Amino acid sequence: MLHVDLDQFIAAVEVLRRPELAGKPIIVGGRGDPTERAVVSTASYEARAFGVGSGMPLRIAARKVPDAVILPVDHEEYLAASETVMATLRSQPGAVVQVLGWDEAFVGTETADPEAYARQIQAAVLDRTRLHCSVGIGDTLVRAKNATDFGKPAGVFRLTAANWLEVMGERPTKALWGVGSKVSGRLAKLGINTVAELAAADPQGLVPEFGPKMGPWYAELGRGDGAGTVDDTPWVARGHSRETTFQRDLTEPVQVDEAVRELTAQVLKDVAAEGRPVIGLTLKVRYAPFTTKTHAKKIPETFDRTEVLARALDLAGAIEAGRPIRLLGLRAEMTMPDDARKGHTPTRGGW
């Protein structure tokens, strides 16, 4: 199985539209105005060299790279490019394609020479879209995904059971797919700092910290084990969310009420297109300067817009009075169809 990851995808798409930007530090985020509140969606390798990364406030990114070209996000353009790439992957001989996002997918195939097949994919994507991609090869999805990092940019790398610990063993646990800073910190408290140490850990010894499902799974992840089949079952959204960063903090209850109502209307429009009832809501609140809290609640299955709004406003009642708000977000969770792919996220024990 192969993991195909488009190199600096969004920035690369922008360079295709404006070739004169090639080789320059490019930052894409918000409406392209660093004086507004927005975050970086992506940055070119030239900008990343200055420490710019996704999720960084746009104003800080602009400060790090004064000469950067800052561009607004163009979702439709990126989606169109992504669809062309995925169609190209599906057109390859014997390919089973599992889309992970705009810029990455797993490809399963039977071949005696996976490196040659990977280079064939790279050539086809480049010919069709003028975009470069890196390809990781593995005998599990986890190993293929991690292998891609060693192939960047525009290269090919293979990780299997034979070389997993040789390559990954001394790396920190947060280098693993599915392990972030918080989980790696919790592992460190248990004396587990490297991939090799996690691979050698007793799975049951992780249960008190992570629970009966996730504890053993983290040990499995340390070994690079897990699912070994690419599943092309169409991905079905579990929920839809919208959020708004306010250029001026909300300070009055009436402002919060209006914002929640607007977010609810936007989310319900997305949900209506799915034709599935809402079963849960999550309200995200970011207080100034940058403290984020979430409030979630399961609700009885409903298609009733009025009911969903009432429940969203109930959640808003948990917002702390008197604290300025810089961002609000709302997510609606829906029922899942019976034929949906099971185990939607890679951090829950496979696909």
Tab-separated table of C-alpha atoms in Angstrom:
chain	number	residue	atom	x	y	z
A	1	MET	CA	0.000	0.000	0.000
A	2	LEU	CA	1.118	3.517	-0.783
A	3	HIS	CA	0.444	6.875	0.828
A	4	VAL	CA	0.387	9.729	-1.688
A	5	ASP	CA	0.866	13.218	-0.255
A	6	LEU	CA	0.900	16.317	-2.437
A	7	ASP	CA	3.836	18.578	-1.626
A	8	GLN	CA	2.866	21.995	-0.175
A	9	PHE	CA	-0.442	21.478	-1.975
A	10	ILE	CA	-2.233	24.797	-1.498
A	11	ALA	CA	0.900	26.866	-2.084
A	12	ALA	CA	1.696	24.762	-5.165
A	13	VAL	CA	-1.771	25.385	-6.605
A	14	GLU	CA	-1.253	29.113	-6.127
A	15	VAL	CA	2.083	28.939	-7.956
A	16	LEU	CA	0.366	27.239	-10.892
A	17	ARG	CA	-1.929	30.265	-11.143
A	18	ARG	CA	0.934	32.712	-10.703
A	19	PRO	CA	4.198	31.131	-11.917
A	20	GLU	CA	6.152	34.244	-10.975
A	21	LEU	CA	5.736	33.209	-7.312
A	22	ALA	CA	7.855	30.068	-7.751
A	23	GLY	CA	10.673	29.987	-5.230
A	24	LYS	CA	9.226	32.779	-3.106
A	25	PRO	CA	7.939	32.469	0.468
A	26	ILE	CA	4.159	32.077	0.149
A	27	ILE	CA	1.674	32.166	3.000
A	28	VAL	CA	-1.997	31.353	2.437
A	29	GLY	CA	-4.573	32.230	5.057
A	30	GLY	CA	-7.830	34.032	5.731
A	31	ARG	CA	-8.506	36.813	3.278
A	32	GLY	CA	-4.808	37.395	2.735
A	33	ASP	CA	-4.714	40.372	5.082
A	34	PRO	CA	-2.285	39.977	8.019
A	35	THR	CA	-3.911	42.891	9.845
A	36	GLU	CA	-7.062	40.778	10.225
A	37	ARG	CA	-7.570	37.879	12.601
A	38	ALA	CA	-6.884	34.718	10.661
A	39	VAL	CA	-4.543	31.724	10.711
A	40	VAL	CA	-2.165	30.207	8.184
A	41	SER	CA	-3.749	27.485	6.046
A	42	THR	CA	-0.449	26.514	4.490
A	43	ALA	CA	2.982	27.906	3.702
A	44	SER	CA	5.484	27.136	0.986
A	45	TYR	CA	8.740	25.416	1.921
A	46	GLU	CA	10.478	28.780	1.576
A	47	ALA	CA	8.187	30.276	4.236
A	48	ARG	CA	8.391	27.193	6.456
A	49	ALA	CA	12.151	27.720	6.638
A	50	PHE	CA	11.372	30.806	8.757
A	51	GLY	CA	9.233	28.808	11.173
A	52	VAL	CA	5.839	29.476	9.613
A	53	GLY	CA	3.338	26.638	9.987
A	54	SER	CA	-0.338	25.825	9.583
A	55	GLY	CA	-2.531	27.209	12.336
A	56	MET	CA	-0.166	30.051	13.186
A	57	PRO	CA	-1.821	33.494	13.469
A	58	LEU	CA	-1.390	35.272	10.151
A	59	ARG	CA	0.000	38.430	11.744
A	60	ILE	CA	2.775	36.435	13.456
A	61	ALA	CA	3.595	34.634	10.209
A	62	ALA	CA	3.843	37.974	8.400
A	63	ARG	CA	6.175	39.225	11.105
A	64	LYS	CA	8.425	36.172	10.699
A	65	VAL	CA	8.650	36.614	6.930
A	66	PRO	CA	8.281	40.315	6.033
A	67	ASP	CA	8.900	39.589	2.344
A	68	ALA	CA	6.310	36.811	2.095
A	69	VAL	CA	3.552	36.853	-0.496
A	70	ILE	CA	0.328	36.503	1.521
A	71	LEU	CA	-2.690	35.166	-0.363
A	72	PRO	CA	-6.347	34.554	0.525
A	73	VAL	CA	-7.746	31.036	0.799
A	74	ASP	CA	-9.551	29.853	-2.353
A	75	HIS	CA	-11.387	26.652	-1.364
A	76	GLU	CA	-12.992	26.075	-4.755
A	77	GLU	CA	-9.681	26.172	-6.603
A	78	TYR	CA	-8.062	23.705	-4.198
A	79	LEU	CA	-11.047	21.373	-4.345
A	80	ALA	CA	-10.965	21.320	-8.134
A	81	ALA	CA	-7.232	20.515	-8.138
A	82	SER	CA	-7.758	17.808	-5.525
A	83	GLU	CA	-10.520	16.125	-7.507
A	84	THR	CA	-8.271	15.968	-10.565
A	85	VAL	CA	-5.489	14.392	-8.516
A	86	MET	CA	-7.801	11.771	-7.005
A	87	ALA	CA	-9.225	10.932	-10.427
A	88	THR	CA	-5.655	10.461	-11.662
A	89	LEU	CA	-4.893	8.073	-8.808
A	90	ARG	CA	-8.038	6.044	-9.524
A	91	SER	CA	-7.009	5.733	-13.172
A	92	GLN	CA	-3.797	3.867	-12.298
A	93	PRO	CA	-3.703	0.119	-13.068
A	94	GLY	CA	-5.212	-1.949	-10.247
A	95	ALA	CA	-5.465	1.023	-7.887
A	96	VAL	CA	-7.807	1.068	-4.888
A	97	VAL	CA	-7.950	4.633	-3.589
A	98	GLN	CA	-8.879	5.744	-0.081
A	99	VAL	CA	-9.065	9.543	0.081
A	100	LEU	CA	-7.876	11.099	3.340
A	101	GLY	CA	-8.244	14.773	2.439
A	102	TRP	CA	-7.624	17.384	-0.209
A	103	ASP	CA	-3.971	16.520	-0.536
A	104	GLU	CA	-3.501	12.901	0.474
A	105	ALA	CA	-4.766	9.394	-0.156
A	106	PHE	CA	-3.858	5.760	0.292
A	107	VAL	CA	-3.461	3.659	-2.830
A	108	GLY	CA	-3.626	-0.130	-2.611
A	109	THR	CA	-2.355	-2.300	-5.440
A	110	GLU	CA	-0.691	-5.620	-6.251
A	111	THR	CA	2.754	-5.092	-7.760
A	112	ALA	CA	6.162	-6.726	-7.697
A	113	ASP	CA	7.872	-3.331	-7.769
A	114	PRO	CA	6.118	-0.786	-5.520
A	115	GLU	CA	8.844	1.818	-6.031
A	116	ALA	CA	8.292	1.746	-9.787
A	117	TYR	CA	4.524	1.962	-9.232
A	118	ALA	CA	5.062	4.948	-6.918
A	119	ARG	CA	7.157	6.739	-9.519
A	120	GLN	CA	4.455	5.968	-12.096
A	121	ILE	CA	1.919	7.673	-9.834
A	122	GLN	CA	4.175	10.688	-9.388
A	123	ALA	CA	4.652	11.019	-13.140
A	124	ALA	CA	0.924	10.697	-13.838
A	125	VAL	CA	-0.039	13.322	-11.229
A	126	LEU	CA	2.646	15.699	-12.470
A	127	ASP	CA	1.602	15.235	-16.096
A	128	ARG	CA	-2.092	15.753	-15.344
A	129	THR	CA	-1.889	18.541	-12.772
A	130	ARG	CA	1.689	19.891	-12.770
A	131	LEU	CA	1.763	19.120	-9.034
A	132	HIS	CA	4.476	17.133	-7.275
A	133	CYS	CA	3.752	14.479	-4.671
A	134	SER	CA	5.671	12.300	-2.254
A	135	VAL	CA	4.872	8.608	-1.861
A	136	GLY	CA	5.332	6.405	1.164
A	137	ILE	CA	5.280	2.619	0.748
A	138	GLY	CA	4.353	0.312	3.601
A	139	ASP	CA	2.981	-3.050	4.620
A	140	THR	CA	0.467	-1.311	6.908
A	141	LEU	CA	-1.355	1.983	6.561
A	142	VAL	CA	0.599	3.395	9.502
A	143	ARG	CA	3.969	2.529	7.985
A	144	ALA	CA	3.001	3.880	4.570
A	145	LYS	CA	1.803	7.141	6.124
A	146	ASN	CA	4.969	7.632	8.182
A	147	ALA	CA	7.174	6.660	5.234
A	148	THR	CA	5.971	9.663	3.262
A	149	ASP	CA	7.768	12.059	5.598
A	150	PHE	CA	11.084	10.517	4.593
A	151	GLY	CA	10.279	10.920	0.895
A	152	LYS	CA	9.548	14.639	0.975
A	153	PRO	CA	9.759	16.500	-1.237
A	154	ALA	CA	8.789	14.609	-4.407
A	155	GLY	CA	10.477	11.373	-3.357
A	156	VAL	CA	9.646	7.753	-2.531
A	157	PHE	CA	10.428	5.880	0.697
A	158	ARG	CA	9.514	2.418	2.012
A	159	LEU	CA	8.839	1.452	5.640
A	160	THR	CA	8.052	-2.164	6.550
A	161	ALA	CA	8.319	-4.412	9.581
A	162	ALA	CA	11.915	-5.100	8.520
A	163	ASN	CA	13.197	-1.523	8.866
A	164	TRP	CA	10.550	0.130	11.086
A	165	LEU	CA	12.578	0.280	14.291
A	166	GLU	CA	15.819	0.993	12.449
A	167	VAL	CA	14.277	4.100	10.900
A	168	MET	CA	11.718	5.143	13.504
A	169	GLY	CA	13.021	3.685	16.760
A	170	GLU	CA	14.968	6.679	18.075
A	171	ARG	CA	12.453	9.257	16.939
A	172	PRO	CA	10.146	10.873	19.517
A	173	THR	CA	6.685	9.370	19.888
A	174	LYS	CA	5.060	12.499	18.435
A	175	ALA	CA	6.665	11.585	15.098
A	176	LEU	CA	4.033	8.854	14.830
A	177	TRP	CA	0.834	9.310	12.866
A	178	GLY	CA	-1.891	9.776	15.446
A	179	VAL	CA	0.321	10.970	18.319
A	180	GLY	CA	0.335	14.680	19.051
A	181	SER	CA	2.041	16.770	21.708
A	182	LYS	CA	-0.543	15.997	24.403
A	183	VAL	CA	-0.372	12.225	23.982
A	184	SER	CA	3.429	12.255	23.730
A	185	GLY	CA	3.510	14.250	26.964
A	186	ARG	CA	1.339	11.664	28.706
A	187	LEU	CA	3.572	8.889	27.373
A	188	ALA	CA	6.643	10.731	28.654
A	189	LYS	CA	5.171	10.703	32.161
A	190	LEU	CA	5.193	6.901	31.861
A	191	GLY	CA	8.862	6.972	30.851
A	192	ILE	CA	8.103	6.402	27.172
A	193	ASN	CA	9.850	8.965	24.986
A	194	THR	CA	10.801	7.189	21.768
A	195	VAL	CA	9.038	5.016	19.224
A	196	ALA	CA	11.208	2.058	20.244
A	197	GLU	CA	10.195	2.463	23.881
A	198	LEU	CA	6.537	2.602	22.897
A	199	ALA	CA	6.944	-0.473	20.686
A	200	ALA	CA	8.399	-2.368	23.652
A	201	ALA	CA	5.730	-1.220	26.104
A	202	ASP	CA	3.291	-3.663	27.660
A	203	PRO	CA	-0.064	-2.817	26.010
A	204	GLN	CA	-1.943	-3.501	29.246
A	205	GLY	CA	0.430	-1.172	31.062
A	206	LEU	CA	-0.954	1.702	29.023
A	207	VAL	CA	-4.571	0.965	29.903
A	208	PRO	CA	-4.656	2.930	33.197
A	209	GLU	CA	-3.536	6.082	31.342
A	210	PHE	CA	-5.326	5.720	28.009
A	211	GLY	CA	-8.150	3.241	28.506
A	212	PRO	CA	-8.798	-0.324	27.312
A	213	LYS	CA	-9.019	0.577	23.626
A	214	MET	CA	-6.523	3.373	23.114
A	215	GLY	CA	-3.829	2.008	25.443
A	216	PRO	CA	-3.203	-1.173	23.424
A	217	TRP	CA	-3.640	0.763	20.210
A	218	TYR	CA	-0.812	3.181	21.071
A	219	ALA	CA	1.451	0.196	21.703
A	220	GLU	CA	0.412	-1.204	18.310
A	221	LEU	CA	1.150	2.163	16.736
A	222	GLY	CA	4.647	2.137	18.215
A	223	ARG	CA	5.286	-1.111	16.352
A	224	GLY	CA	3.877	0.316	13.126
A	225	ASP	CA	1.227	-2.391	13.102
A	226	GLY	CA	-2.462	-2.048	12.284
A	227	ALA	CA	-4.734	-2.133	9.282
A	228	GLY	CA	-3.209	-3.545	6.128
A	229	THR	CA	-6.022	-2.979	3.652
A	230	VAL	CA	-6.910	0.122	1.658
A	231	ASP	CA	-10.666	0.735	1.900
A	232	ASP	CA	-12.254	2.712	-0.923
A	233	THR	CA	-15.675	2.837	0.734
A	234	PRO	CA	-16.780	6.458	0.177
A	235	TRP	CA	-16.110	8.601	3.218
A	236	VAL	CA	-19.246	9.933	4.886
A	237	ALA	CA	-19.109	13.029	7.059
A	238	ARG	CA	-19.991	12.331	10.681
A	239	GLY	CA	-20.823	15.992	11.146
A	240	HIS	CA	-20.548	19.498	9.772
A	241	SER	CA	-19.074	22.534	11.448
A	242	ARG	CA	-18.695	26.229	10.867
A	243	GLU	CA	-16.725	28.806	12.798
A	244	THR	CA	-16.167	32.535	12.688
A	245	THR	CA	-13.201	34.581	13.889
A	246	PHE	CA	-14.424	38.040	14.780
A	247	GLN	CA	-12.322	41.021	13.808
A	248	ARG	CA	-13.549	42.669	16.992
A	249	ASP	CA	-14.214	40.720	20.171
A	250	LEU	CA	-17.817	40.020	21.066
A	251	THR	CA	-18.532	41.586	24.435
A	252	GLU	CA	-22.335	41.760	24.640
A	253	PRO	CA	-24.787	38.873	25.105
A	254	VAL	CA	-26.878	40.061	22.167
A	255	GLN	CA	-23.810	39.780	19.906
A	256	VAL	CA	-23.201	36.218	21.052
A	257	ASP	CA	-26.856	35.325	20.500
A	258	GLU	CA	-26.781	36.677	16.946
A	259	ALA	CA	-23.515	34.873	16.178
A	260	VAL	CA	-24.816	31.521	17.450
A	261	ARG	CA	-27.987	31.911	15.409
A	262	GLU	CA	-25.969	32.655	12.262
A	263	LEU	CA	-23.632	29.701	12.822
A	264	THR	CA	-26.601	27.406	13.419
A	265	ALA	CA	-28.208	28.515	10.159
A	266	GLN	CA	-24.981	27.811	8.257
A	267	VAL	CA	-24.491	24.376	9.829
A	268	LEU	CA	-28.121	23.395	9.266
A	269	LYS	CA	-27.762	24.269	5.592
A	270	ASP	CA	-24.835	21.811	5.360
A	271	VAL	CA	-26.702	19.157	7.345
A	272	ALA	CA	-29.844	19.473	5.222
A	273	ALA	CA	-27.868	18.418	2.161
A	274	GLU	CA	-26.965	15.137	3.946
A	275	GLY	CA	-30.552	14.178	4.762
A	276	ARG	CA	-29.570	12.722	8.155
A	277	PRO	CA	-30.838	13.827	11.559
A	278	VAL	CA	-28.718	15.714	14.084
A	279	ILE	CA	-27.791	13.773	17.236
A	280	GLY	CA	-25.252	16.063	18.907
A	281	LEU	CA	-23.893	19.578	19.061
A	282	THR	CA	-20.530	21.044	20.063
A	283	LEU	CA	-19.965	24.749	20.655
A	284	LYS	CA	-16.394	26.024	20.431
A	285	VAL	CA	-15.575	29.270	22.230
A	286	ARG	CA	-12.251	31.081	21.983
A	287	TYR	CA	-11.894	33.810	24.544
A	288	ALA	CA	-9.417	36.659	24.138
A	289	PRO	CA	-6.506	36.495	23.995
A	290	PHE	CA	-6.434	32.789	22.982
A	291	THR	CA	-8.134	30.421	25.421
A	292	THR	CA	-10.393	27.815	23.801
A	293	LYS	CA	-13.151	25.808	25.461
A	294	THR	CA	-15.765	23.460	24.035
A	295	HIS	CA	-19.235	22.550	25.253
A	296	ALA	CA	-20.889	19.424	23.835
A	297	LYS	CA	-24.200	17.667	24.270
A	298	LYS	CA	-25.949	14.680	22.726
A	299	ILE	CA	-29.542	15.354	21.676
A	300	PRO	CA	-32.452	13.148	20.546
A	301	GLU	CA	-32.438	12.551	16.775
A	302	THR	CA	-34.085	15.491	15.076
A	303	PHE	CA	-34.580	17.210	11.748
A	304	ASP	CA	-36.277	20.143	13.496
A	305	ARG	CA	-34.337	23.333	12.830
A	306	THR	CA	-36.030	25.116	15.721
A	307	GLU	CA	-35.042	22.350	18.112
A	308	VAL	CA	-31.411	22.398	16.969
A	309	LEU	CA	-31.256	26.175	17.394
A	310	ALA	CA	-32.746	25.933	20.882
A	311	ARG	CA	-30.145	23.336	21.858
A	312	ALA	CA	-27.333	25.472	20.411
A	313	LEU	CA	-28.514	28.467	22.416
A	314	ASP	CA	-28.610	26.236	25.496
A	315	LEU	CA	-24.939	25.440	24.963
A	316	ALA	CA	-24.219	29.149	24.575
A	317	GLY	CA	-25.565	29.573	28.090
A	318	ALA	CA	-22.291	28.053	29.319
A	319	ILE	CA	-20.267	30.947	27.904
A	320	GLU	CA	-18.560	32.875	30.680
A	321	ALA	CA	-20.156	36.296	31.133
A	322	GLY	CA	-17.932	39.317	30.716
A	323	ARG	CA	-15.122	37.531	28.830
A	324	PRO	CA	-14.416	38.931	25.342
A	325	ILE	CA	-14.885	36.325	22.601
A	326	ARG	CA	-12.749	36.222	19.471
A	327	LEU	CA	-14.097	33.031	17.869
A	328	LEU	CA	-17.227	30.913	17.927
A	329	GLY	CA	-17.735	27.581	16.193
A	330	LEU	CA	-20.592	25.095	16.022
A	331	ARG	CA	-20.507	21.447	14.986
A	332	ALA	CA	-23.549	19.252	14.408
A	333	GLU	CA	-23.090	15.486	14.566
A	334	MET	CA	-25.414	13.304	12.483
A	335	THR	CA	-26.469	9.665	12.459
A	336	MET	CA	-24.260	7.458	10.295
A	337	PRO	CA	-25.615	5.261	7.496
A	338	ASP	CA	-25.289	1.504	8.014
A	339	ASP	CA	-22.887	1.109	5.088
A	340	ALA	CA	-20.514	3.898	6.174
A	341	ARG	CA	-16.851	3.094	6.673
A	342	LYS	CA	-16.300	1.893	10.232
A	343	GLY	CA	-13.648	3.472	12.426
A	344	HIS	CA	-13.485	6.837	10.719
A	345	THR	CA	-10.267	8.097	12.237
A	346	PRO	CA	-6.778	6.540	12.116
A	347	THR	CA	-6.356	7.296	15.818
A	348	ARG	CA	-9.040	4.807	16.754
A	349	GLY	CA	-7.451	1.543	15.765
A	350	GLY	CA	-7.583	1.383	11.984
A	351	TRP	CA	-10.167	2.008	9.302
